[in-house]
Amino acid sequence: MAILSYLVALLALLCFTAAAQRVVVADIWKPANSQIASPSNITLSRKALSVPLTQTSDKTLYRINVSAGTPPQQQSLQLDTGSRRLWVPATGTSICASSLADCANLGSFDSSESSTLDTSGETDTIAYSDGSSVTGQVFSDTFRIGGQAISNQVGLLGKQGTAVYEGVLGIGFPASAPTINHNLAAQGIISSNRYSIYLNSLASTTGTIIFGGIDLSKFVAPLLRVPVIGTDQPIIALTRVATLKGLLPTIQTSADYSQPIILDTGTSLTVLPTALVDSINTAMGAQYYPGATNGVTIVPCSAVTQSLSINFHFGGILTGPTINVPVSQLVLQGLGSLNGVEMCQFGLFGSDAANGNFPTTLGDTFLRSAYVLFDLDGGKVGLAQAVVGSADSLVRKIAEV
Ligand SMILES: *[C@@H]1O[C@H](CO)[C@@H](O)[C@H](O)[C@H]1NC(C)=O
Ligand SMILES: *[C@@H]1O[C@H](CO)[C@@H](O)[C@H](O)[C@H]1NC(C)=O
């Protein structure tokens, strides 16, 4: 497979030399040693583990540095494929003062300082599926990302919030929403509304998003595309899950399995139906946290050295993409000891109607093992196995693939 990837890369180099590459490359980042949050406000008893799980979602998700206004004001925003709107915390408002959003470190927007601001004054609220929300004023202004300026980008100037910890750059479907990626294409900065995301491994603090492009050095070809279900979120069909001990697979789903699932950089864990997590846990030596009110899964930290992994299949079993997630990418932080065994959080979360009812989600614990192309113009998602830790770069315009 590596040889195939090299040949494809070589071919790309040979075929592609002259035309200017209209792609926008931007680093994405997460804080070092960040805690991993579960998608709900979990309260656990301290009895069984010496260290409780804490909800620190402000420190777990991936961020992208952009600027707002003229002259540019730096902002670090959460990069979110699961939503479609852009909001920035407004300087000097309760959203910064209440220590909700970390404006001191991540920036805030003082709209009175921008000469390119346009605002109708209209009030609006953005509500997220986890119950958090932000209210403020609709505005438009120039934003800069990866060295390119996007004019008249609509956003929300967030003034009050509930459980929001940072501004958000929503880049999800559909193409018709005036997202930053839509405007990059509409303003001719990139050739189409497509972007690719490489989060890199759990240990790494930086990844990359390329608007209008892909990086051939960061995945094992082929990158296979599957259709998006519906039009308003990057939801695709998960068609098989298998656990692997070494190379030996055990299929954990039925032959006709097809589960709609959203690809969401804005969720730190991977959320699957409880019954499926039950059987994966058994195969991976993980278990539900005793006494937890919802599906928090724990695993002995020593599992990180075992030859265990999970295969996620999408689309046709023979024709669609398969992403292998090794256990090393699923064993998260040390929690303390349970019956003398050091326990870590496992990167899956079991949810169903009786248990939180969170949307089935491929969150960061899945996405770090994948290279993902969000093809908004084509209504597809492309997936390939990521080459984690790759320092190489071979960027091409997506339309050339
Ligand atoms: C993003 O901005 C923050 C805050 O200014 C800075 O600490 C960080 O190094 C920047 N990261 C990247 C990848 O540009
Ligand atoms: C989260 O916390 C809020 C406020 O404390 C509470 O009303 C809500 O029920 C909690 N949600 C879950 C899923 O526990």
Tab-separated table of N, CA and C and ligand atoms in Angstrom, residues 40-41 294 358, ligand 2:
chain	number	residue	atom	x	y	z
A	40	SER	N	-20.887	14.900	27.363
A	40	SER	CA	-21.935	15.361	28.269
A	40	SER	C	-21.277	15.807	29.562
A	41	ASN	N	-22.008	16.473	30.404
A	41	ASN	CA	-21.451	16.880	31.689
A	41	ASN	C	-21.574	15.723	32.671
A	294	ASN	N	-23.825	7.429	32.573
A	294	ASN	CA	-23.887	7.223	31.130
A	294	ASN	C	-22.616	6.540	30.657
A	358	PHE	N	-27.131	10.863	22.421
A	358	PHE	CA	-26.250	11.704	21.625
A	358	PHE	C	-26.222	11.192	20.190
B	2	LIG	C1	-25.902	18.834	32.496
B	2	LIG	O1	-25.955	19.804	33.507
B	2	LIG	C2	-27.149	20.560	33.512
B	2	LIG	C3	-27.011	21.665	34.536
B	2	LIG	O2	-26.369	21.223	35.706
B	2	LIG	C4	-28.335	19.620	33.783
B	2	LIG	O3	-29.536	20.333	33.778
B	2	LIG	C5	-28.380	18.553	32.710
B	2	LIG	O4	-29.381	17.617	32.993
B	2	LIG	C6	-27.046	17.835	32.606
B	2	LIG	N1	-27.035	16.938	31.454
B	2	LIG	C7	-26.721	15.648	31.544
B	2	LIG	C8	-26.772	14.896	30.270
B	2	LIG	O5	-26.419	15.118	32.591
